[in-house]
PDB file of N, CA, C and O in Angstrom:
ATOM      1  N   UNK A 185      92.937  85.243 113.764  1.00 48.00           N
ATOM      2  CA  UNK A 185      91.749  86.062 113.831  1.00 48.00           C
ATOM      3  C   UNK A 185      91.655  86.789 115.165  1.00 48.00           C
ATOM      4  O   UNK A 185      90.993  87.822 115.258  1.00 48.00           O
ATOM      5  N   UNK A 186      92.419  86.176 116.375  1.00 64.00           N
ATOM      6  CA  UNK A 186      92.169  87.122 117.349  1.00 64.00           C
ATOM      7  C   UNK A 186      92.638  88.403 117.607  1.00 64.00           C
ATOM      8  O   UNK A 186      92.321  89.043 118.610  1.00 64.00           O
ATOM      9  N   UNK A 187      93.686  88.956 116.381  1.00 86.00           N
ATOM     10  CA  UNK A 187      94.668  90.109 116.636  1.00 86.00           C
ATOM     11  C   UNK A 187      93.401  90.903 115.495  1.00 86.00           C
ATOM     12  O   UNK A 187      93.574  92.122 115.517  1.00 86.00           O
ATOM     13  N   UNK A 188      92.605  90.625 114.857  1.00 92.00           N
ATOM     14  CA  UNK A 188      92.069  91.471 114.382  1.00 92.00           C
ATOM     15  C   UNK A 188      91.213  92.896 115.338  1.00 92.00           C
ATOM     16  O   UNK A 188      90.271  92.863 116.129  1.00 92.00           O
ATOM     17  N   UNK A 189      91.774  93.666 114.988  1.00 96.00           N
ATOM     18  CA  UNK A 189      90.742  94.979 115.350  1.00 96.00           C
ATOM     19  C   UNK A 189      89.363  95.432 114.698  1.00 96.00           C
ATOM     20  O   UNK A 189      88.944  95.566 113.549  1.00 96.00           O
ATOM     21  N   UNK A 190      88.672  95.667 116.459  1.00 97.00           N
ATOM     22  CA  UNK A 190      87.114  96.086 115.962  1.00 97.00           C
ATOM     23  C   UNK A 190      86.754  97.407 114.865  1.00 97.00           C
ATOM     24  O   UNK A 190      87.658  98.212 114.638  1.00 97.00           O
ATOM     25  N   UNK A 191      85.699  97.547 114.351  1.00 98.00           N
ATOM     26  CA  UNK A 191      85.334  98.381 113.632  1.00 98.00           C
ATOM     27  C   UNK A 191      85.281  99.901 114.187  1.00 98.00           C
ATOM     28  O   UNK A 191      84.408  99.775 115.046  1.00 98.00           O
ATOM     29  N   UNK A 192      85.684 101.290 114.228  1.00 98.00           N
ATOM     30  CA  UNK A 192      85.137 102.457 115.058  1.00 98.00           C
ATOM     31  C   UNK A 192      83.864 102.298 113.816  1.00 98.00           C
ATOM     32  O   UNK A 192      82.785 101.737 114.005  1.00 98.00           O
ATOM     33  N   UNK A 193      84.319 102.957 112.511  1.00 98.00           N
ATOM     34  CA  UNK A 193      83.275 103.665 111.606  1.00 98.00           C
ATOM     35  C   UNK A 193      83.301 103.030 110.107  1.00 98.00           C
ATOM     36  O   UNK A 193      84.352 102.597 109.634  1.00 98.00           O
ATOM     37  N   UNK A 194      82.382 103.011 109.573  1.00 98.00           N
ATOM     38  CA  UNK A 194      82.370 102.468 108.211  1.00 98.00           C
ATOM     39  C   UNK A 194      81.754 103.897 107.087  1.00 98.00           C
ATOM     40  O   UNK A 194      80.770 104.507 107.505  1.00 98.00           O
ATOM     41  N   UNK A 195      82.282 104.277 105.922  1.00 98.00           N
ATOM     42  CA  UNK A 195      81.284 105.287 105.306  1.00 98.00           C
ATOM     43  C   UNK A 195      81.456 104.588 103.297  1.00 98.00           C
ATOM     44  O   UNK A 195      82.354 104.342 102.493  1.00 98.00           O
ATOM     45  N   UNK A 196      80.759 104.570 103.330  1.00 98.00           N
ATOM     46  CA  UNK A 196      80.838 104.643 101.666  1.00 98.00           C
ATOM     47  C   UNK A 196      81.405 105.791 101.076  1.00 98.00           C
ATOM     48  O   UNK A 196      80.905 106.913 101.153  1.00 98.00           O
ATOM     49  N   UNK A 197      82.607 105.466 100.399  1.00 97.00           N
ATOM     50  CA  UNK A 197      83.311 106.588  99.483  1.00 97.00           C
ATOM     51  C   UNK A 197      83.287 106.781  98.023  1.00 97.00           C
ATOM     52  O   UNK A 197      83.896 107.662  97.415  1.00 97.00           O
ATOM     53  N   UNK A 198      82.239 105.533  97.329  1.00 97.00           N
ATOM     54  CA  UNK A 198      82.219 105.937  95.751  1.00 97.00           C
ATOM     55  C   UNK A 198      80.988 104.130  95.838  1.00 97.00           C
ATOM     56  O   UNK A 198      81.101 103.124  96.538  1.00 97.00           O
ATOM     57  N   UNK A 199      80.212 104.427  95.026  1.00 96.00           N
ATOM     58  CA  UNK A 199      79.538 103.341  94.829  1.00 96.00           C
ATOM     59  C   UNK A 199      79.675 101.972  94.799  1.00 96.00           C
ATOM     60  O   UNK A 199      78.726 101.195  94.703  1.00 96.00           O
ATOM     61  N   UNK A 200      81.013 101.609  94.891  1.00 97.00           N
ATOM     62  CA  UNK A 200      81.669 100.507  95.627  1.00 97.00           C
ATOM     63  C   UNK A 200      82.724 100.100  96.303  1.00 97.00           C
ATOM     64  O   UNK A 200      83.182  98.958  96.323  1.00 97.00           O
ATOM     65  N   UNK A 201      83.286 101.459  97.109  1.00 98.00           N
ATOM     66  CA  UNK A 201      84.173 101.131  97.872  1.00 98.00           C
ATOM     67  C   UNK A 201      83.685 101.911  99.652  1.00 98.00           C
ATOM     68  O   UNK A 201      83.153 102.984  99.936  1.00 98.00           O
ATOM     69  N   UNK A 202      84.103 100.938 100.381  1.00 98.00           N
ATOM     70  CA  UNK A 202      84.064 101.535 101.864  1.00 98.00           C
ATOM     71  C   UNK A 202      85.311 101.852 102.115  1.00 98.00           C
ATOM     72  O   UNK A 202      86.220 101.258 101.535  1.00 98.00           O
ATOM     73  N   UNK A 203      85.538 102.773 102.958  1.00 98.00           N
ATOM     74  CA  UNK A 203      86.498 103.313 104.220  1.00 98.00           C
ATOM     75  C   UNK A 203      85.895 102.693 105.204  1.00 98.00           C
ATOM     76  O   UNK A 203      84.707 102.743 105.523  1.00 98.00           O
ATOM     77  N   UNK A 204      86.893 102.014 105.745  1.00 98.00           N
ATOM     78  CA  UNK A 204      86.377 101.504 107.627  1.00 98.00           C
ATOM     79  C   UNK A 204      87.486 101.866 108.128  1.00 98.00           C
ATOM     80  O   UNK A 204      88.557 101.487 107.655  1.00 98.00           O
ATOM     81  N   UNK A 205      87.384 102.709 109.232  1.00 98.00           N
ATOM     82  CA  UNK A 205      88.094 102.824 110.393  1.00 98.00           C
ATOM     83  C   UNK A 205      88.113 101.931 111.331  1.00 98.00           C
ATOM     84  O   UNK A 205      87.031 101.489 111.717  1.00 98.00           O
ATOM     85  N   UNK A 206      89.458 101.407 111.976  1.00 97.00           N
ATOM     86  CA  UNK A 206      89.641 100.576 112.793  1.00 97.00           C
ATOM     87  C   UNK A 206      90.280 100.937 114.061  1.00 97.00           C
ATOM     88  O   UNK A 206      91.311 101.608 114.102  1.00 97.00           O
ATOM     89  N   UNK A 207      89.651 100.479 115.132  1.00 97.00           N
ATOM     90  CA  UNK A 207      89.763 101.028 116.542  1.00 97.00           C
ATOM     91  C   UNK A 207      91.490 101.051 117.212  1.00 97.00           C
ATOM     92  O   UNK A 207      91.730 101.425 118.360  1.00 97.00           O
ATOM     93  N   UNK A 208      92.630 100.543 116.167  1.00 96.00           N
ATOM     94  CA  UNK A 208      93.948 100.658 116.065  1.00 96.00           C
ATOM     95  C   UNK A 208      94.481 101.982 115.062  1.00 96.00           C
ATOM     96  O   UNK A 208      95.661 102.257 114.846  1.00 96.00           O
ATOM     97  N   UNK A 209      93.450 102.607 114.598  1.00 96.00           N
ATOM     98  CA  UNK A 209      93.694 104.183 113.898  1.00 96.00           C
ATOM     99  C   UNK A 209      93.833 103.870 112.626  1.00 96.00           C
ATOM    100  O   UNK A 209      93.918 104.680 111.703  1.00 96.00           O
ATOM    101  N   UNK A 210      93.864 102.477 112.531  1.00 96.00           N
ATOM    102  CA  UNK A 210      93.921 102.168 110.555  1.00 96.00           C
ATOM    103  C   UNK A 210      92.439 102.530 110.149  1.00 96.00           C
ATOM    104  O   UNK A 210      91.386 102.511 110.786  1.00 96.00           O
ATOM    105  N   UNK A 211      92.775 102.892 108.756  1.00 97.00           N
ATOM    106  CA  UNK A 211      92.108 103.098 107.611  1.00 97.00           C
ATOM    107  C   UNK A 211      92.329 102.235 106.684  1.00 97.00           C
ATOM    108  O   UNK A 211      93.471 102.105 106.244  1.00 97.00           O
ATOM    109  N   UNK A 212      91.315 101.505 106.225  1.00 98.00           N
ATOM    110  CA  UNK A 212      91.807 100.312 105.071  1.00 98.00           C
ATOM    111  C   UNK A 212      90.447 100.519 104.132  1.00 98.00           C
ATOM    112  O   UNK A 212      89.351 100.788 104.623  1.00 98.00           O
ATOM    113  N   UNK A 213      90.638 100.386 102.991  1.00 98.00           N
ATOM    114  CA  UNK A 213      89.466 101.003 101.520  1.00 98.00           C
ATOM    115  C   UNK A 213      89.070  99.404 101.364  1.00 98.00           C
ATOM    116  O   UNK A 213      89.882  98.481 101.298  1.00 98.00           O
ATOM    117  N   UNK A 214      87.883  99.316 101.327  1.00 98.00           N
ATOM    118  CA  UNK A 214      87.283  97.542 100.932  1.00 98.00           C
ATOM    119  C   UNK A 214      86.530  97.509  99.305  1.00 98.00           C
ATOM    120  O   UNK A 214      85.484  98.133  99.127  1.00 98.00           O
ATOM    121  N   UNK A 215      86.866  97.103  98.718  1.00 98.00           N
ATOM    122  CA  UNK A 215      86.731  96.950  97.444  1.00 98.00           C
ATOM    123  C   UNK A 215      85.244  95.796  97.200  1.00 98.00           C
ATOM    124  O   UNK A 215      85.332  94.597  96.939  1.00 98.00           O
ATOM    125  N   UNK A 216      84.074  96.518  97.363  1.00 97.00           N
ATOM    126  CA  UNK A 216      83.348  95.469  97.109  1.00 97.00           C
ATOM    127  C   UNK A 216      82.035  95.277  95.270  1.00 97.00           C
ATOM    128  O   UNK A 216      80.852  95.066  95.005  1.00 97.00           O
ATOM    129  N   UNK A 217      83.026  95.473  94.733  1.00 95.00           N
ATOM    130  CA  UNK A 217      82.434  94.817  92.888  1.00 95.00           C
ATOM    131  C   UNK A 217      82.575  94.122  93.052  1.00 95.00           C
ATOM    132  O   UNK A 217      81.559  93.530  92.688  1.00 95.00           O
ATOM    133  N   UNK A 218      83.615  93.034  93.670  1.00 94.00           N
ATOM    134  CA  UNK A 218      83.383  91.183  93.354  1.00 94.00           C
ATOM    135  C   UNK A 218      82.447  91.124  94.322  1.00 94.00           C
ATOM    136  O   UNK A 218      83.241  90.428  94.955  1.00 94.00           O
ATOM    137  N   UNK A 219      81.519  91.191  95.037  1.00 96.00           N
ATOM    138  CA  UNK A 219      80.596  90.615  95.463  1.00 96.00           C
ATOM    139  C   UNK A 219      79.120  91.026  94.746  1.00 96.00           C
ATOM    140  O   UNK A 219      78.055  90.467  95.009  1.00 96.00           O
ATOM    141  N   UNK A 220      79.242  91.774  94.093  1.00 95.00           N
ATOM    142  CA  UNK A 220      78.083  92.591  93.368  1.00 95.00           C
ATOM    143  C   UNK A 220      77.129  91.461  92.437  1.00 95.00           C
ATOM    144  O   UNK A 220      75.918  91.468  92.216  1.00 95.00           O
ATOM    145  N   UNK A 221      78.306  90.408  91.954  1.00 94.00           N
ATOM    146  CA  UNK A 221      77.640  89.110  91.342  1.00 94.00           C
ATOM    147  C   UNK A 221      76.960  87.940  92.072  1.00 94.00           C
ATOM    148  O   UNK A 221      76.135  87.165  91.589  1.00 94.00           O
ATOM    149  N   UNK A 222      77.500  87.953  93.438  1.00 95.00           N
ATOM    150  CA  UNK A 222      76.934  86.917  93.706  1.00 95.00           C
ATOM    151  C   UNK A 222      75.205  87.400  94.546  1.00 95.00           C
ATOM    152  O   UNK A 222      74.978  88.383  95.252  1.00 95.00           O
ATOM    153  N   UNK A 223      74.305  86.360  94.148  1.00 95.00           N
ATOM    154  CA  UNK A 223      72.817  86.858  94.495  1.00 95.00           C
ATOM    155  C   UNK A 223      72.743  87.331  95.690  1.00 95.00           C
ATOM    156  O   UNK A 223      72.210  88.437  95.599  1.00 95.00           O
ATOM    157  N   UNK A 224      73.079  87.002  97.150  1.00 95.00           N
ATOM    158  CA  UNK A 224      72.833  87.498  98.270  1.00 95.00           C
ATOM    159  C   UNK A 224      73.346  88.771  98.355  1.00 95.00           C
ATOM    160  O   UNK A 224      72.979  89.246  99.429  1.00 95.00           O
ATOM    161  N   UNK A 225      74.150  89.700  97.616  1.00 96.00           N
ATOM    162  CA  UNK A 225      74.499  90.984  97.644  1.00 96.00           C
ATOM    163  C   UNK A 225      74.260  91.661  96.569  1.00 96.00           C
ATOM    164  O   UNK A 225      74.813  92.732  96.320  1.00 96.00           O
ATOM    165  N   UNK A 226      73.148  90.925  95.599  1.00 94.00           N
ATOM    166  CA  UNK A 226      72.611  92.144  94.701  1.00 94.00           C
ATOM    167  C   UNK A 226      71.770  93.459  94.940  1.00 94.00           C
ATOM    168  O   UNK A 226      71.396  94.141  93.985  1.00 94.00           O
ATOM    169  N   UNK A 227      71.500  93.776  96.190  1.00 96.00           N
ATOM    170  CA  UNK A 227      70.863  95.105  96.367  1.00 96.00           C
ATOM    171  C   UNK A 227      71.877  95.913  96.999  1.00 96.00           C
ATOM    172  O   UNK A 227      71.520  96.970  97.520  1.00 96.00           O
ATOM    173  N   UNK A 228      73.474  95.460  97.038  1.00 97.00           N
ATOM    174  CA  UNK A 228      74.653  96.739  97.163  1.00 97.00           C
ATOM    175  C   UNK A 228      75.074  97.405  96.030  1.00 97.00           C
ATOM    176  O   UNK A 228      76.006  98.199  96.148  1.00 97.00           O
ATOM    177  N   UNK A 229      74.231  97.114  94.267  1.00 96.00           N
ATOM    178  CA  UNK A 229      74.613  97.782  93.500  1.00 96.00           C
ATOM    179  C   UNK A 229      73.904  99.002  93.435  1.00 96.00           C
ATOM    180  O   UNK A 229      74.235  99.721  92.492  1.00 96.00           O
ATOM    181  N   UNK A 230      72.875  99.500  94.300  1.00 96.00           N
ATOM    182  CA  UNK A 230      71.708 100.089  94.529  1.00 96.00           C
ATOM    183  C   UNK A 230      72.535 101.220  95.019  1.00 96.00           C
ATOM    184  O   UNK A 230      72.766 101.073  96.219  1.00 96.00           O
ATOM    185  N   UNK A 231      73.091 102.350  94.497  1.00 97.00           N
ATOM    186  CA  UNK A 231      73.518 103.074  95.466  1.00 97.00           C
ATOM    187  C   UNK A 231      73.094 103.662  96.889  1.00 97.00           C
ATOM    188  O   UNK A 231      73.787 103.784  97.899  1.00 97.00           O
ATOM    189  N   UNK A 232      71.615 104.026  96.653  1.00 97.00           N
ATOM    190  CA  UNK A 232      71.168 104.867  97.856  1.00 97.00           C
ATOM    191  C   UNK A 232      71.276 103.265  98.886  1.00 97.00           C
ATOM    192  O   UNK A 232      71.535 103.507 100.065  1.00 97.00           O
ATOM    193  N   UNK A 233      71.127 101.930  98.590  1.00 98.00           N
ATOM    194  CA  UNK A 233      71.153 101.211  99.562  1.00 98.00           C
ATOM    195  C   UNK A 233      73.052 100.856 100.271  1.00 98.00           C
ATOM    196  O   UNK A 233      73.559 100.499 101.335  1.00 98.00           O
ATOM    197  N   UNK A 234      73.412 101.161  99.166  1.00 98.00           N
ATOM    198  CA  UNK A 234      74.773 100.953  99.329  1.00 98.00           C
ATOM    199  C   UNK A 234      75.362 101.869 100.666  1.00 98.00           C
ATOM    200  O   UNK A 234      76.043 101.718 101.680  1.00 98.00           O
ATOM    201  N   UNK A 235      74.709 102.772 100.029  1.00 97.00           N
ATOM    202  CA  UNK A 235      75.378 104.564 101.265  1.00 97.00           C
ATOM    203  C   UNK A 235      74.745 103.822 102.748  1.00 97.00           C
ATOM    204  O   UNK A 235      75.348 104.369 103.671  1.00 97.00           O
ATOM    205  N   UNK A 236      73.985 103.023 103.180  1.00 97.00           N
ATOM    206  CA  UNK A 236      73.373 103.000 103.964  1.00 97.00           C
ATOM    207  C   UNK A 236      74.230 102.240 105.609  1.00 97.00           C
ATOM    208  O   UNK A 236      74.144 102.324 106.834  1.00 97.00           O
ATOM    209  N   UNK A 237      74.880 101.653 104.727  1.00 98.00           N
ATOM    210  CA  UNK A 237      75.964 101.023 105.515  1.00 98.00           C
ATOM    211  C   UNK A 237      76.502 101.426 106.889  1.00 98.00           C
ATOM    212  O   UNK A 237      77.190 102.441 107.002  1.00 98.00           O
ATOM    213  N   UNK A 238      76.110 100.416 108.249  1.00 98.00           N
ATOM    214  CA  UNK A 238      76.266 101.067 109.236  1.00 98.00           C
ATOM    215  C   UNK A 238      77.284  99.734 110.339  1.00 98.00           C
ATOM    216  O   UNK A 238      77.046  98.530 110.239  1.00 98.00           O
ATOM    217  N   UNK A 239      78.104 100.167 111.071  1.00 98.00           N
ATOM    218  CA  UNK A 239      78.688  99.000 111.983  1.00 98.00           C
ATOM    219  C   UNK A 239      77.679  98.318 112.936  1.00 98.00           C
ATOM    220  O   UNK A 239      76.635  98.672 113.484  1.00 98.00           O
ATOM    221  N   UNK A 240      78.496  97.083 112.903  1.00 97.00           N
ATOM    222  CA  UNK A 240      77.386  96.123 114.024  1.00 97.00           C
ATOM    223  C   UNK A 240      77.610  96.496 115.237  1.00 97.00           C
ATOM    224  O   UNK A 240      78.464  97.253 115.697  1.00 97.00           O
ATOM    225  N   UNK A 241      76.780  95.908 115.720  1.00 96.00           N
ATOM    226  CA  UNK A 241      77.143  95.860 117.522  1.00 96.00           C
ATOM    227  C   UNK A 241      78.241  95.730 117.796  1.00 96.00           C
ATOM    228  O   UNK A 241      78.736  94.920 117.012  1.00 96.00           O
ATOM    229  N   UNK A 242      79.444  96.331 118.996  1.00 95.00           N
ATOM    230  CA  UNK A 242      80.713  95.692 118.919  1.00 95.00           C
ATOM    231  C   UNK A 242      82.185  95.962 118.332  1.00 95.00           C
ATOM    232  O   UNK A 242      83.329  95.843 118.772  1.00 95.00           O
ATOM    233  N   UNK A 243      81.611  96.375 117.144  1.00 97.00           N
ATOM    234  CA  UNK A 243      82.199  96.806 115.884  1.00 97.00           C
ATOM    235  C   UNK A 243      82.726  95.177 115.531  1.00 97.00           C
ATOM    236  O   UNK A 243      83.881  95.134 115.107  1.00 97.00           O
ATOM    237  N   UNK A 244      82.161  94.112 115.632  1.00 96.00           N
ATOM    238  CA  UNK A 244      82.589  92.965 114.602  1.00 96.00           C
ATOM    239  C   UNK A 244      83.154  92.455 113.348  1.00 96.00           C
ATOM    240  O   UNK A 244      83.927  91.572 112.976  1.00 96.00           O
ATOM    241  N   UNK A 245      82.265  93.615 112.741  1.00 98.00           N
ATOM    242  CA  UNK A 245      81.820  93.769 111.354  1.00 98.00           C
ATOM    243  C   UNK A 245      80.843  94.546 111.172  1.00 98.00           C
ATOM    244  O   UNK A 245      80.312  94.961 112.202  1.00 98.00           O
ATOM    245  N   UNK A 246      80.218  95.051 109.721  1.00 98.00           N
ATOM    246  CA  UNK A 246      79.162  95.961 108.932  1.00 98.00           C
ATOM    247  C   UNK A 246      78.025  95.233 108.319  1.00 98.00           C
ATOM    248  O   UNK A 246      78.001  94.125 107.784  1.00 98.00           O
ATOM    249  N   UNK A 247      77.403  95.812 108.452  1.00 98.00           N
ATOM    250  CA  UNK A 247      76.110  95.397 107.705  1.00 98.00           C
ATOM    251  C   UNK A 247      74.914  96.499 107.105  1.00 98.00           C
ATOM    252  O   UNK A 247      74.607  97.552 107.663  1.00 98.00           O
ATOM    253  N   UNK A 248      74.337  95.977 105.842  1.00 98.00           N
ATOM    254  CA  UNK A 248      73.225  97.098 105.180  1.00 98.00           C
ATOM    255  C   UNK A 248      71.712  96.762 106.004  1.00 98.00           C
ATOM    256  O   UNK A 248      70.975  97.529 106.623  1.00 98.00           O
ATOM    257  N   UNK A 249      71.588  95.194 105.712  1.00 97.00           N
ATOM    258  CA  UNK A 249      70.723  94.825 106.803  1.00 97.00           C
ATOM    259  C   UNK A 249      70.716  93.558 107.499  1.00 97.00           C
ATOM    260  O   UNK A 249      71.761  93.014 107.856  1.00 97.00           O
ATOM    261  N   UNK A 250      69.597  93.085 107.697  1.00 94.00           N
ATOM    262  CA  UNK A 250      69.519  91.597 108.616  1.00 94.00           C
ATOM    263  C   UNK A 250      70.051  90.341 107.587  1.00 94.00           C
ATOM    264  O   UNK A 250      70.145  89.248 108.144  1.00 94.00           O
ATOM    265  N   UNK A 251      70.350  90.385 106.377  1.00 95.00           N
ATOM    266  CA  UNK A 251      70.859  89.676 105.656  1.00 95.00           C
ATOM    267  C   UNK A 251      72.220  89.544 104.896  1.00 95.00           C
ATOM    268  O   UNK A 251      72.790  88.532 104.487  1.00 95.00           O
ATOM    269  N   UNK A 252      72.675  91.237 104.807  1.00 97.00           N
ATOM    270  CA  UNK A 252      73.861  91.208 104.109  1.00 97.00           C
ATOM    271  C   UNK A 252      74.564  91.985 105.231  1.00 97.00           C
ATOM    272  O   UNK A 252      74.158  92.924 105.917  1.00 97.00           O
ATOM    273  N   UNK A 253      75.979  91.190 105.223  1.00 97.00           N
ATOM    274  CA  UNK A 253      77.319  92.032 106.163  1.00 97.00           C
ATOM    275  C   UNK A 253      78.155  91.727 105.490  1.00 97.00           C
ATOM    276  O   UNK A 253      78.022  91.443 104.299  1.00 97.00           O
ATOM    277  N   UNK A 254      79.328  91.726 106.202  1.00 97.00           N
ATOM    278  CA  UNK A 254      80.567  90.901 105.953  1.00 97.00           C
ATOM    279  C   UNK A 254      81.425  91.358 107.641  1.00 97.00           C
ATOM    280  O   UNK A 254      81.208  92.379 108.294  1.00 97.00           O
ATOM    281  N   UNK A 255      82.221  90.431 107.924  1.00 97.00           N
ATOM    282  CA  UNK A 255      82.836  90.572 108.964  1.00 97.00           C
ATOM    283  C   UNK A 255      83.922  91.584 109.077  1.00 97.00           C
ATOM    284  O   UNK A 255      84.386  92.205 108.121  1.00 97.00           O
ATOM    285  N   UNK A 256      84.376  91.730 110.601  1.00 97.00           N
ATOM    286  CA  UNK A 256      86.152  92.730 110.645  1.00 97.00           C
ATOM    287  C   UNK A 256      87.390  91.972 109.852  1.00 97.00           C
ATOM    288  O   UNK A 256      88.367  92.413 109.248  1.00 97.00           O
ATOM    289  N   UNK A 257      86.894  90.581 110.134  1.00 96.00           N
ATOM    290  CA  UNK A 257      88.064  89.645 109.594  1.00 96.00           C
ATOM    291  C   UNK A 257      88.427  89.880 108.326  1.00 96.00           C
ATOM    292  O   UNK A 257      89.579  90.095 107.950  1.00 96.00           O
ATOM    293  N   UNK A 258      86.885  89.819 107.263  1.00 96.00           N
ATOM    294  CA  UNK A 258      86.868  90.111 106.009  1.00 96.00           C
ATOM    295  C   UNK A 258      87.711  91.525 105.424  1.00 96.00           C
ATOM    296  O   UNK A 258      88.608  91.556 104.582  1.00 96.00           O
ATOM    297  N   UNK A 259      87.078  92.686 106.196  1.00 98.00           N
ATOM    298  CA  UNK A 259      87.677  94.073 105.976  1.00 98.00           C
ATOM    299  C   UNK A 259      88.767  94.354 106.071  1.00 98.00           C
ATOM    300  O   UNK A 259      89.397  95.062 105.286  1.00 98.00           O
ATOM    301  N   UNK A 260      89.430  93.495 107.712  1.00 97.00           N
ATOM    302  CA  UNK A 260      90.731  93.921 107.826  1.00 97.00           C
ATOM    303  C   UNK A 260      91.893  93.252 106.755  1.00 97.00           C
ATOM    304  O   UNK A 260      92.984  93.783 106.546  1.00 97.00           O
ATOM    305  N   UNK A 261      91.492  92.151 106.207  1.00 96.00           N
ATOM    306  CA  UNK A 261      92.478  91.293 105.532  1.00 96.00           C
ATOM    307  C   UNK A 261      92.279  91.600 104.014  1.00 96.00           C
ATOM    308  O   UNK A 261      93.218  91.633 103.219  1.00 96.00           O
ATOM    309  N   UNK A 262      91.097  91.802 103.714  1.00 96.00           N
ATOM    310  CA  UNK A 262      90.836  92.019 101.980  1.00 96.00           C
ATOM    311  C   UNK A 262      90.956  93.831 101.902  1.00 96.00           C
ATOM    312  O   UNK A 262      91.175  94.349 100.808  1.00 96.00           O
ATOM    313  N   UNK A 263      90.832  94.480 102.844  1.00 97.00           N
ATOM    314  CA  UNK A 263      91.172  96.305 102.425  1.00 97.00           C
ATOM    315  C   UNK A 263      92.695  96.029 102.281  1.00 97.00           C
ATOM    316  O   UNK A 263      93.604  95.206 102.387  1.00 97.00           O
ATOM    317  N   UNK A 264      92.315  97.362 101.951  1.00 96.00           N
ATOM    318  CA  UNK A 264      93.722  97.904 101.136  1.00 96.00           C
ATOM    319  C   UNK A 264      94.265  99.191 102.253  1.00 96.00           C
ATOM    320  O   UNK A 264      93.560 100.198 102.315  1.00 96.00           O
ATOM    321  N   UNK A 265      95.114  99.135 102.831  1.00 93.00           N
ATOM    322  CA  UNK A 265      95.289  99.974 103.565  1.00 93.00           C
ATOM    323  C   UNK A 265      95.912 101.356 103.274  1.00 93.00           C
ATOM    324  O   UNK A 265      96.915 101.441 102.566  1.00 93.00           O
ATOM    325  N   UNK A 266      95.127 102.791 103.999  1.00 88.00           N
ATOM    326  CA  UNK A 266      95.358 103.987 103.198  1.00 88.00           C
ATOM    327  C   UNK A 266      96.716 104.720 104.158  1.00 88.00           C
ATOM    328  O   UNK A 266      96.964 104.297 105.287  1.00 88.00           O
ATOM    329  N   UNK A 267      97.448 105.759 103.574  1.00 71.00           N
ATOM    330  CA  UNK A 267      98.364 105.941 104.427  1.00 71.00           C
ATOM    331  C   UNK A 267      98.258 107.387 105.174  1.00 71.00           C
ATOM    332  O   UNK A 267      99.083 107.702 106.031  1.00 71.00           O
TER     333      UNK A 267
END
């Protein structure tokens, strides 16, 4: 976990996928429908809440608000990297 790179930018590109830019110039696409089921992330099927998506302090990780994120660790290892 310590070779992971911080977040520059996060944007929503289709109602459930992010682009995050990473402060090493990667681009990796995060695929988030499997989380859409579980209860603590049922208001990311919401599009206008979905778009809302902004980086943490740091660039750690993203978050919509004080309850739902997910970490760099998460993004960098579960995206899919673009070329």
């Amino acid at each position: 976990m310590n070779n992971i790179p911080r977040i520059i930018s996060v944007r929503a590109i289709s109602t459930d996928r992010l682009a995050v830019l990473f402060e090493n110039g990667c681009e990796r696409i995060f695929n988030c429908s499997a989380l859409f089921s579980r209860p603590s992330f049922h208001l990311l099927k919401q599009p206008a809440f979905f778009r809302k998506v902004r980086v943490d302090p740091g660039g750690y990780g993203i978050s919509w608000n004080d309850d739902i994120d997910l970490s760099e660790y998460e993004l960098w290892t579960n995206g899919e990297e673009t070329q």
